[in-house]
Structures are given as structure tokens and as C-alpha cells.
């Protein structure tokens, strides 16, 4: 039998706006119920910097730079179940609107050609992650187990999804929970 | 190139084909062939003239791949891109032509003279590689013929002055049975059916157990009866000559050699249902057949076999008009065909109601395949029982097969239903066979262990295509070609098919490009099921067939392309940082990504 222990959950925001995390917090008092069944690993809620072995990873946002790739790979390597949470993780979302532009031209426009820039050059500090030429949905970079659409998915949708997952049911989010207009 | 279109030209086309909104597609086809493309100002003028929204006109023009909203050249060359044409070397010939004429594929030449592109199967698999230039077809391409075509284009020789020999199309009838040996005098089948009376004639069709040859195999008599009995005075007979299924060309041969039988069959359907109007929906790829077909129609009118009071029977009035399609496979689906006949985008309708009660312009309509209709002539001549005597229990009569690919004698073969696949392979001279694709891209892939199976509705049904692949071929590439076909031909109306076929194509390309991972096979499985179950019409639901079958029967062809256990991106991650490296001048370790894990060695 599978031992009855708390499930470890990690969450992260890559190229996202934290809106999906805010929506997660919108499950309000369900958080208490949830915390009886789960505990958090790496997450903006815990400030743990690196993900350890987890049961569930929730990823908000797409992949726009090298650091996103490393973090996402860390999640995939550690999480039994990886979830793409929200439109950006699933499709690239808003950040992917830059995909029809040349990233070099973007950097040039922002850092070099604007009037009034003194020592105009593109920042090259090795601390800064390099940008990918395109923003990718997370499933184009690692294998993803579940997708929860919405911008952001509503608190109810996230609650339904997580309670299914925690209770061993294949998540089913249907009907009004998936209607966005 | 001027965008000023003379009013007289518009008037000429409208006078020829009609000026009501339901004639829109025919109007656009007529203008396209005279003007080489449909300039924006013309679209606006047409909309005003027909009293419909401009968006509707543009929407229709944008739907069909043979209609162009931007300049596409005075010579529009389209290489048939079916796998069989490719196996015969179409890609190298197209490259040679592009090089000689100094154009890139799919782009208009700088002088506006020519555009070279590809198109879905042009129905010439028995004499490929083939191409279309404007509305003419050329087969048996080889470097010499391609070079001759280039000369003609470079000299601006009008198509009408090209050597007729270039356009010669062979029928390649290799095996003739009841239908292809029938030698019926025009009107004789009709006279026989009329002698039976309308009821008596329908009884014979019922007794014949004739089933549709267009794919679905619906019982013809049931369809005719339902149309006859449907409420509404005005009934319509439509012959489906869209023949878009890759690898099929038997309808082309029937229309070329036996048009009399096809039109007589339509008239027999009219006799049964009481229809007064008939349409032949001819695919744009076969536009070159039109003049001959019009001549046959004219001769039949002159002989009293069409028009008012056919064969002297008062009240038996029926005539046939030819409608041209414009390069959309989905228009072979009967409800999409009806939309197209009504001058609209070829979006499949929701069924029910079925065409037999609500068809063309809402009137009860019979839609039958070319071959189905031709077969009814045999029933009229010999009686239903005689027809039912050949074939198998559930598949009466004969079937025309379009045989192409790796065999000595490609062409049209007529067999009684029930013939084994091995027999067909022996007859057409196919050796060392790896697989046969029966029924076209949407059909089934048959592996050697199944060659004993029989062509019949109760075993291997077929709309007619029979493409042979020998052991030198890569079956994965065959399936990938078909997946590209479906993605290209998806009408875009429903999401499962519009997105699903594009995703499936993405996975097949990912495998082909060397990025294959085990997870892709699971994702392909899932997509196959989604397409099959959630698509609005038969195009989407049969789109995964080639992949499902080849994955089942030729799995190693996929496994060989798996480079990575688990998962691998379809793109090069490190390469995706190249531009940012260039802009920042960085090349430190952090400025690189390894491009994947879990490589299978
Ligand atoms: C995507 C699609 C394409 C089709 N293409 C053709 C075609 O080219 N010719 C044809 O006769 N039937 C085609 N069909 C089948 C028609 O919908 C219809 O069943 C047929 O014309 C009925 O005629 P039958 O009963 O004589 O076979 C197609 C169906 C689908 C779903
Ligand atoms: S999906 Fe919407 S809410 Fe979530 S990160 Fe993207 S933009 Fe923000
Ligand atoms: S299944 Fe494909 S072709 Fe059929 S309606 Fe949907 S999008 Fe159009």
C-alpha cells in the first residue's frame, strides 16, 4: 500500500506574472484543508531555493531564458507529477507575443538605440540569464503530465484539480470551470 | 500588372455562370482563370454586385487553394505532392524547374511570370510524376519534359499553343470487367429503366444491393428512396467527382472514357427520385476534362437524353450542370460539397439532417460517387439480380481500383468484390512488397501477413486507391506524407482537427528531424484518439489512420527514430541562445545549455 504521508508540492513562476499563484491563494479556506494533506517544498510561499524530491510540481509561466530551462528541468527531475498551470505555461501566453520579433532587434531597441542611453550596451553580466530566441510553453522543453488552462485558472478550478490529484483521482476540470468568456 | 478589371469581363463571366450568390464559387473560378488572380478591388465590386458582404466573397476566395487573392503568376505550376509522385522523383524535378526558372518554391518570380508550388494528389498516380499548370494537367514528367515546359514558360507561350502531346493523359485500363466492357449505346440503359416505370426501376436497384463506391458504402437504393419520399417537390441529383483521396484516379478514367455511363447513371437516379436538376461536381484538378464532358452533355441533349421530356416521356425533365471545385479535398465530403455547390466555403454541415432530406439549397438531394452512378447502368441493362450475382454477400458487383506505386503495371483494374490483395499484387506486377495502402490516405495500411484479405465492405473496404510500397521504401515517410496531406487539407472549422492535424504533423516532423523521444509515441497515440473521436467530419476522424496502422504494423519504423528515452525538445535549446550570445558577446558556461538528456546510444 502507498504510505499515508503528506504529499510534497513545489511551485514556481517562470515567465509568468504570478497571477496563477495569486489565484492559487484564492482557494482561501481550502488552503487549510489542503495543508492537512500536503506540505510545500520549493515555492514562492516557502522561499526554499531548490526543489527536492516532490510528488507534485506546479509550474506557472512559459520558458523565456536559460534559467527557466534549468529550473524547469530541476522540477521535472524531482516531481513525480508535473503540471502546467495557466495559459503562459501551456501556450507561452503574453510573453510569447515577442516570438514574431527577432530577439537581437529587441535587445538592441531596449538597450542600445533608445535616445539618452549613456554607455549603450546590452547587459552581459554572467549573473543574468540569457534570453531564448523564442518563449516556449513548458511542454516543449520537458515532459508534462497535466495541463490546467486559464489566465489564470480560477481558484475553484485549482482547488478541484488539486483535490482530485491529492485524492488519487485523475483530475477532471470541466464545464463552467473551463469557461473563460 | 494592373488591378483595374474591365467591367465587360466581369459581365461576361456573370452572364456565363449566373449572377446570384449561390454562383459565387463558379464566378470566382471563372475570373481566376481569366485574370490569374483576384485583386482586392474586384472582390469589393463582386460583393456589391451580388449584394453580399465583402467578407463572404473574400472568405470563399480564401478557402480554395486554386483561388488567389494575391498575384500568383501567369503560369501557376503545381507539382502533385502525393507520396507516389514523390517516389517517382517529383521533388528533384520541381527543384530542377525552380532552378531553371530562377524562383523559390511557393514564391512568385520577380517578373510575375511564374509560381511553382505543390498541391495535394492530382489523380495521376498511374502516370506520375504529375503537375498542373493553370487548369491543365501534365503527367509522365521527366527531366526532358520539365525542360520543355520551362522553355515554353520562358518564351511566354500561351498554354493553348503548347504541344498537345504534353497534355496527353492515358487511361491505363489494365483489367476490365462488367463495367469497363459494357459498351452500352447511349440511352439504352435509360430506355430499359423507363420501361420498368419509376417503381419498377427502384425495385431493380434494391435487388442489385448496390452500395456506394465513394467510401462509406451506403446502400444506393435506400438513399434514392429516402430522397424520393422526402417532403418537397424539388429534388436534386449530384455526382461527386471530387476524387481527392490521394492515390485515387478511377473516376478520372470513367469521366474520360465513359462519361456517357456517368451521365446516364445520373439520369437513372433522376428517373428514380423525380429530380429535375443534376450537378456534376468536378474537382478543379480535373478542369481539363470539362470541355469533353460539356460536349457529351450537349450530344445527350441533342439526342433527347437530357432536357424536357426525356426519350419522349412527358414530365421526365432533367438536365445536368457542371460545377468546378478549386482545390479542396474536404469538398469530397458530401455536405461540404453541397456548401461548395451553393457557392460557399466548403465547411461540412452538421448531420442530421442528411442531404436526402435537406441537401442542395435545402432540397432533398442524392449525392453519389461517379462509379456508383455508372454502375446503375448495368443494373438497368441486366436487372438487379444479375448485378447482385457477382461480388460477395455484402458487396455486390465489381470495384474499380486505382493502382499505383511500386508495380510494373499501374492503372485502373476492375475486379469483382472479394478479390484478394495478393491476387491484385500479382496482376499488377508487384514484387517484394512491404505494404499496400488501400483506400487512400484515409484508408488502411496492409502488411504482408494480411495479403490474403479481400477487397470488400466486409473485409478491406476501399474507395479505390491501392498504393504499393516495396521493401526499398520507408513506411514512416509514407505515413508522414499522409499526415502532411491532412494537416494541409483540414478545413479549420473544428479545433480537434485544425489543431490536432497540425500537432500530429509536428510530432512526425520531430521524429523525422532526429528529435524523437519515447514520450512522442505516447503523445501520438493520444492525438490519434482525439482526432478519431472528437472531429466534426470524416477528414479529421480518418486523419490518424495511416499513423495508427503503421505504428501497429511497422512499429520499428518509428522506434528507429527514437533518439532519446523519455523526452526531447523538438528544437535545439543551445541554438536558441545563439542570438542572445551574439548580442551580449558572452560565451561563458552559463551562456550555454546542454540540448537534452537521456540519449539512447
Ligand atoms: C473527407 C472526405 C472526402 C471524401 N471524398 C470523396 C470523393 O472524392 N468522392 C466521393 O465519391 N466520395 C467522397 N467522400 C464520401 C462522400 O461523403 C459520400 O459518402 C459519397 O459521395 C456518397 O456517394 P456513394 O454513396 O455513391 O459512395 C468523402 C468523404 C469524406 C469524409
Ligand atoms: S496565465 Fe495569466 S495569470 Fe498565469 S502567469 Fe500567465 S498571464 Fe499571469
Ligand atoms: S474534421 Fe477537419 S475537415 Fe472536418 S470539419 Fe473539422 S476541421 Fe474541417
mmCIF file of N, CA and C in Angstrom, chain A residues 96-164:
data_model
loop_
_atom_site.group_PDB
_atom_site.id
_atom_site.type_symbol
_atom_site.label_atom_id
_atom_site.label_comp_id
_atom_site.label_asym_id
_atom_site.label_seq_id
_atom_site.Cartn_x
_atom_site.Cartn_y
_atom_site.Cartn_z
ATOM 1 N N UNK A 96 4.975 35.304 -24.954
ATOM 2 C CA UNK A 96 5.276 34.748 -26.274
ATOM 3 C C UNK A 96 4.886 35.697 -27.396
ATOM 4 N N UNK A 97 4.266 36.811 -27.044
ATOM 5 C CA UNK A 97 3.946 37.775 -28.101
ATOM 6 C C UNK A 97 5.215 38.333 -28.739
ATOM 7 N N UNK A 98 6.358 38.153 -28.055
ATOM 8 C CA UNK A 98 7.593 38.630 -28.672
ATOM 9 C C UNK A 98 8.121 37.651 -29.713
ATOM 10 N N UNK A 99 7.458 36.499 -29.860
ATOM 11 C CA UNK A 99 8.029 35.449 -30.702
ATOM 12 C C UNK A 99 8.135 35.813 -32.176
ATOM 13 N N UNK A 100 7.362 36.777 -32.617
ATOM 14 C CA UNK A 100 7.486 37.139 -34.034
ATOM 15 C C UNK A 100 8.545 38.220 -34.241
ATOM 16 N N UNK A 101 9.198 38.625 -33.155
ATOM 17 C CA UNK A 101 10.269 39.609 -33.284
ATOM 18 C C UNK A 101 11.618 38.913 -33.152
ATOM 19 N N UNK A 102 12.626 39.497 -33.745
ATOM 20 C CA UNK A 102 13.986 38.996 -33.561
ATOM 21 C C UNK A 102 14.481 39.460 -32.195
ATOM 22 N N UNK A 103 14.951 38.523 -31.375
ATOM 23 C CA UNK A 103 15.334 38.883 -30.010
ATOM 24 C C UNK A 103 16.526 39.844 -30.019
ATOM 25 N N UNK A 104 17.381 39.709 -31.019
ATOM 26 C CA UNK A 104 18.508 40.630 -31.133
ATOM 27 C C UNK A 104 18.013 42.054 -31.350
ATOM 28 N N UNK A 105 17.030 42.210 -32.228
ATOM 29 C CA UNK A 105 16.473 43.531 -32.502
ATOM 30 C C UNK A 105 15.811 44.096 -31.247
ATOM 31 N N UNK A 106 15.163 43.222 -30.478
ATOM 32 C CA UNK A 106 14.528 43.679 -29.229
ATOM 33 C C UNK A 106 15.585 44.228 -28.271
ATOM 34 N N UNK A 107 16.652 43.437 -28.078
ATOM 35 C CA UNK A 107 17.705 43.868 -27.144
ATOM 36 C C UNK A 107 18.322 45.176 -27.615
ATOM 37 N N UNK A 108 18.507 45.268 -28.895
ATOM 38 C CA UNK A 108 19.096 46.469 -29.458
ATOM 39 C C UNK A 108 18.194 47.678 -29.203
ATOM 40 N N UNK A 109 16.918 47.475 -29.458
ATOM 41 C CA UNK A 109 15.937 48.547 -29.285
ATOM 42 C C UNK A 109 15.919 49.023 -27.830
ATOM 43 N N UNK A 110 15.968 48.090 -26.903
ATOM 44 C CA UNK A 110 15.818 48.441 -25.496
ATOM 45 C C UNK A 110 17.102 49.020 -24.919
ATOM 46 N N UNK A 111 18.242 48.422 -25.270
ATOM 47 C CA UNK A 111 19.475 48.787 -24.574
ATOM 48 C C UNK A 111 20.414 49.673 -25.373
ATOM 49 N N UNK A 112 20.255 49.705 -26.671
ATOM 50 C CA UNK A 112 21.274 50.414 -27.446
ATOM 51 C C UNK A 112 20.748 51.604 -28.233
ATOM 52 N N UNK A 113 19.564 51.493 -28.804
ATOM 53 C CA UNK A 113 19.176 52.550 -29.736
ATOM 54 C C UNK A 113 18.293 53.611 -29.117
ATOM 55 N N UNK A 114 17.869 53.429 -27.881
ATOM 56 C CA UNK A 114 16.987 54.459 -27.326
ATOM 57 C C UNK A 114 17.777 55.731 -27.060
ATOM 58 N N UNK A 115 17.198 56.900 -27.384
ATOM 59 C CA UNK A 115 17.907 58.147 -27.136
ATOM 60 C C UNK A 115 18.138 58.311 -25.639
ATOM 61 N N UNK A 116 19.260 58.907 -25.293
ATOM 62 C CA UNK A 116 19.518 59.217 -23.891
ATOM 63 C C UNK A 116 20.210 58.108 -23.142
ATOM 64 N N UNK A 117 20.525 57.013 -23.784
ATOM 65 C CA UNK A 117 21.248 55.946 -23.110
ATOM 66 C C UNK A 117 22.734 56.284 -23.166
ATOM 67 N N UNK A 118 23.366 56.292 -21.999
ATOM 68 C CA UNK A 118 24.743 56.751 -21.935
ATOM 69 C C UNK A 118 25.709 55.729 -22.538
ATOM 70 N N UNK A 119 26.064 54.702 -21.757
ATOM 71 C CA UNK A 119 27.018 53.729 -22.277
ATOM 72 C C UNK A 119 26.213 52.574 -22.860
ATOM 73 N N UNK A 120 25.682 52.837 -24.021
ATOM 74 C CA UNK A 120 24.693 51.890 -24.539
ATOM 75 C C UNK A 120 25.299 50.544 -24.885
ATOM 76 N N UNK A 121 24.989 49.529 -24.082
ATOM 77 C CA UNK A 121 25.338 48.172 -24.481
ATOM 78 C C UNK A 121 24.368 47.190 -23.831
ATOM 79 N N UNK A 122 24.236 46.020 -24.455
ATOM 80 C CA UNK A 122 23.338 45.005 -23.907
ATOM 81 C C UNK A 122 24.008 44.416 -22.664
ATOM 82 N N UNK A 123 23.305 44.378 -21.531
ATOM 83 C CA UNK A 123 23.910 43.849 -20.303
ATOM 84 C C UNK A 123 24.469 42.449 -20.538
ATOM 85 N N UNK A 124 25.723 42.249 -20.039
ATOM 86 C CA UNK A 124 26.357 40.962 -20.331
ATOM 87 C C UNK A 124 26.904 40.296 -19.069
ATOM 88 N N UNK A 125 26.378 40.688 -17.924
ATOM 89 C CA UNK A 125 26.817 40.103 -16.668
ATOM 90 C C UNK A 125 26.458 38.607 -16.659
ATOM 91 N N UNK A 126 27.448 37.740 -16.371
ATOM 92 C CA UNK A 126 27.168 36.301 -16.367
ATOM 93 C C UNK A 126 26.090 35.909 -15.358
ATOM 94 N N UNK A 127 25.819 36.767 -14.387
ATOM 95 C CA UNK A 127 24.732 36.501 -13.434
ATOM 96 C C UNK A 127 23.364 36.500 -14.115
ATOM 97 N N UNK A 128 23.284 37.222 -15.223
ATOM 98 C CA UNK A 128 21.974 37.379 -15.873
ATOM 99 C C UNK A 128 21.720 36.216 -16.832
ATOM 100 N N UNK A 129 20.570 35.598 -16.730
ATOM 101 C CA UNK A 129 20.277 34.519 -17.679
ATOM 102 C C UNK A 129 20.090 35.074 -19.093
ATOM 103 N N UNK A 130 20.592 34.349 -20.069
ATOM 104 C CA UNK A 130 20.397 34.765 -21.461
ATOM 105 C C UNK A 130 18.972 34.442 -21.912
ATOM 106 N N UNK A 131 18.472 35.280 -22.785
ATOM 107 C CA UNK A 131 17.118 35.057 -23.323
ATOM 108 C C UNK A 131 17.149 34.037 -24.455
ATOM 109 N N UNK A 132 16.163 33.167 -24.471
ATOM 110 C CA UNK A 132 15.978 32.281 -25.627
ATOM 111 C C UNK A 132 15.410 33.107 -26.779
ATOM 112 N N UNK A 133 15.653 32.659 -27.991
ATOM 113 C CA UNK A 133 15.135 33.454 -29.124
ATOM 114 C C UNK A 133 13.606 33.451 -29.174
ATOM 115 N N UNK A 134 13.001 32.392 -28.600
ATOM 116 C CA UNK A 134 11.534 32.347 -28.542
ATOM 117 C C UNK A 134 11.096 31.946 -27.133
ATOM 118 N N UNK A 135 9.904 32.360 -26.749
ATOM 119 C CA UNK A 135 9.325 31.890 -25.489
ATOM 120 C C UNK A 135 8.565 30.594 -25.781
ATOM 121 N N UNK A 136 8.857 29.555 -25.013
ATOM 122 C CA UNK A 136 8.233 28.251 -25.278
ATOM 123 C C UNK A 136 7.284 27.845 -24.160
ATOM 124 N N UNK A 137 6.189 27.170 -24.528
ATOM 125 C CA UNK A 137 5.384 26.523 -23.494
ATOM 126 C C UNK A 137 6.242 25.446 -22.816
ATOM 127 N N UNK A 138 5.934 25.120 -21.585
ATOM 128 C CA UNK A 138 6.853 24.230 -20.868
ATOM 129 C C UNK A 138 6.892 22.825 -21.468
ATOM 130 N N UNK A 139 5.801 22.399 -22.104
ATOM 131 C CA UNK A 139 5.822 21.023 -22.637
ATOM 132 C C UNK A 139 6.733 20.892 -23.852
ATOM 133 N N UNK A 140 7.222 22.003 -24.366
ATOM 134 C CA UNK A 140 8.184 21.890 -25.464
ATOM 135 C C UNK A 140 9.611 21.699 -24.935
ATOM 136 N N UNK A 141 9.765 21.809 -23.619
ATOM 137 C CA UNK A 141 11.107 21.687 -23.040
ATOM 138 C C UNK A 141 11.239 20.460 -22.140
ATOM 139 N N UNK A 142 10.184 20.119 -21.417
ATOM 140 C CA UNK A 142 10.189 18.874 -20.637
ATOM 141 C C UNK A 142 8.854 18.165 -20.831
ATOM 142 N N UNK A 143 8.803 16.923 -20.390
ATOM 143 C CA UNK A 143 7.534 16.189 -20.420
ATOM 144 C C UNK A 143 6.616 16.747 -19.345
ATOM 145 N N UNK A 144 5.360 16.921 -19.665
ATOM 146 C CA UNK A 144 4.392 17.489 -18.722
ATOM 147 C C UNK A 144 3.237 16.509 -18.571
ATOM 148 N N UNK A 145 2.768 16.340 -17.344
ATOM 149 C CA UNK A 145 1.719 15.342 -17.111
ATOM 150 C C UNK A 145 0.311 15.906 -17.229
ATOM 151 N N UNK A 146 0.099 17.134 -16.732
ATOM 152 C CA UNK A 146 -1.251 17.701 -16.766
ATOM 153 C C UNK A 146 -1.202 19.168 -17.158
ATOM 154 N N UNK A 147 -2.306 19.606 -17.723
ATOM 155 C CA UNK A 147 -2.431 20.999 -18.146
ATOM 156 C C UNK A 147 -3.703 21.578 -17.534
ATOM 157 N N UNK A 148 -3.572 22.696 -16.848
ATOM 158 C CA UNK A 148 -4.767 23.341 -16.295
ATOM 159 C C UNK A 148 -4.877 24.732 -16.912
ATOM 160 N N UNK A 149 -5.771 24.888 -17.897
ATOM 161 C CA UNK A 149 -5.821 26.158 -18.623
ATOM 162 C C UNK A 149 -6.517 27.272 -17.845
ATOM 163 N N UNK A 150 -6.359 28.480 -18.348
ATOM 164 C CA UNK A 150 -6.984 29.649 -17.737
ATOM 165 C C UNK A 150 -5.948 30.733 -17.557
ATOM 166 N N UNK A 151 -6.396 31.958 -17.554
ATOM 167 C CA UNK A 151 -5.457 33.067 -17.346
ATOM 168 C C UNK A 151 -6.025 34.031 -16.332
ATOM 169 N N UNK A 152 -5.852 33.723 -15.061
ATOM 170 C CA UNK A 152 -5.358 32.455 -14.534
ATOM 171 C C UNK A 152 -6.509 31.461 -14.406
ATOM 172 N N UNK A 153 -6.197 30.183 -14.175
ATOM 173 C CA UNK A 153 -7.266 29.263 -13.799
ATOM 174 C C UNK A 153 -7.886 29.785 -12.504
ATOM 175 N N UNK A 154 -9.191 29.656 -12.365
ATOM 176 C CA UNK A 154 -9.839 30.213 -11.175
ATOM 177 C C UNK A 154 -9.430 29.420 -9.940
ATOM 178 N N UNK A 155 -9.619 30.037 -8.785
ATOM 179 C CA UNK A 155 -9.353 29.352 -7.528
ATOM 180 C C UNK A 155 -10.118 28.038 -7.448
ATOM 181 N N UNK A 156 -11.378 28.062 -7.862
ATOM 182 C CA UNK A 156 -12.174 26.816 -7.808
ATOM 183 C C UNK A 156 -11.581 25.738 -8.702
ATOM 184 N N UNK A 157 -11.120 26.176 -9.896
ATOM 185 C CA UNK A 157 -10.541 25.194 -10.823
ATOM 186 C C UNK A 157 -9.282 24.584 -10.205
ATOM 187 N N UNK A 158 -8.463 25.418 -9.599
ATOM 188 C CA UNK A 158 -7.222 24.919 -8.996
ATOM 189 C C UNK A 158 -7.554 23.992 -7.824
ATOM 190 N N UNK A 159 -8.567 24.376 -7.045
ATOM 191 C CA UNK A 159 -8.955 23.540 -5.912
ATOM 192 C C UNK A 159 -9.480 22.178 -6.382
ATOM 193 N N UNK A 160 -10.332 22.210 -7.408
ATOM 194 C CA UNK A 160 -10.870 20.958 -7.942
ATOM 195 C C UNK A 160 -9.727 20.084 -8.458
ATOM 196 N N UNK A 161 -8.847 20.705 -9.188
ATOM 197 C CA UNK A 161 -7.726 19.976 -9.782
ATOM 198 C C UNK A 161 -6.854 19.338 -8.699
ATOM 199 N N UNK A 162 -6.484 20.135 -7.698
ATOM 200 C CA UNK A 162 -5.574 19.632 -6.657
ATOM 201 C C UNK A 162 -6.269 18.601 -5.774
ATOM 202 N N UNK A 163 -7.551 18.814 -5.471
ATOM 203 C CA UNK A 163 -8.189 17.836 -4.591
ATOM 204 C C UNK A 163 -8.353 16.501 -5.325
ATOM 205 N N UNK A 164 -8.601 16.557 -6.641
ATOM 206 C CA UNK A 164 -8.597 15.310 -7.414
ATOM 207 C C UNK A 164 -7.241 14.623 -7.303
#
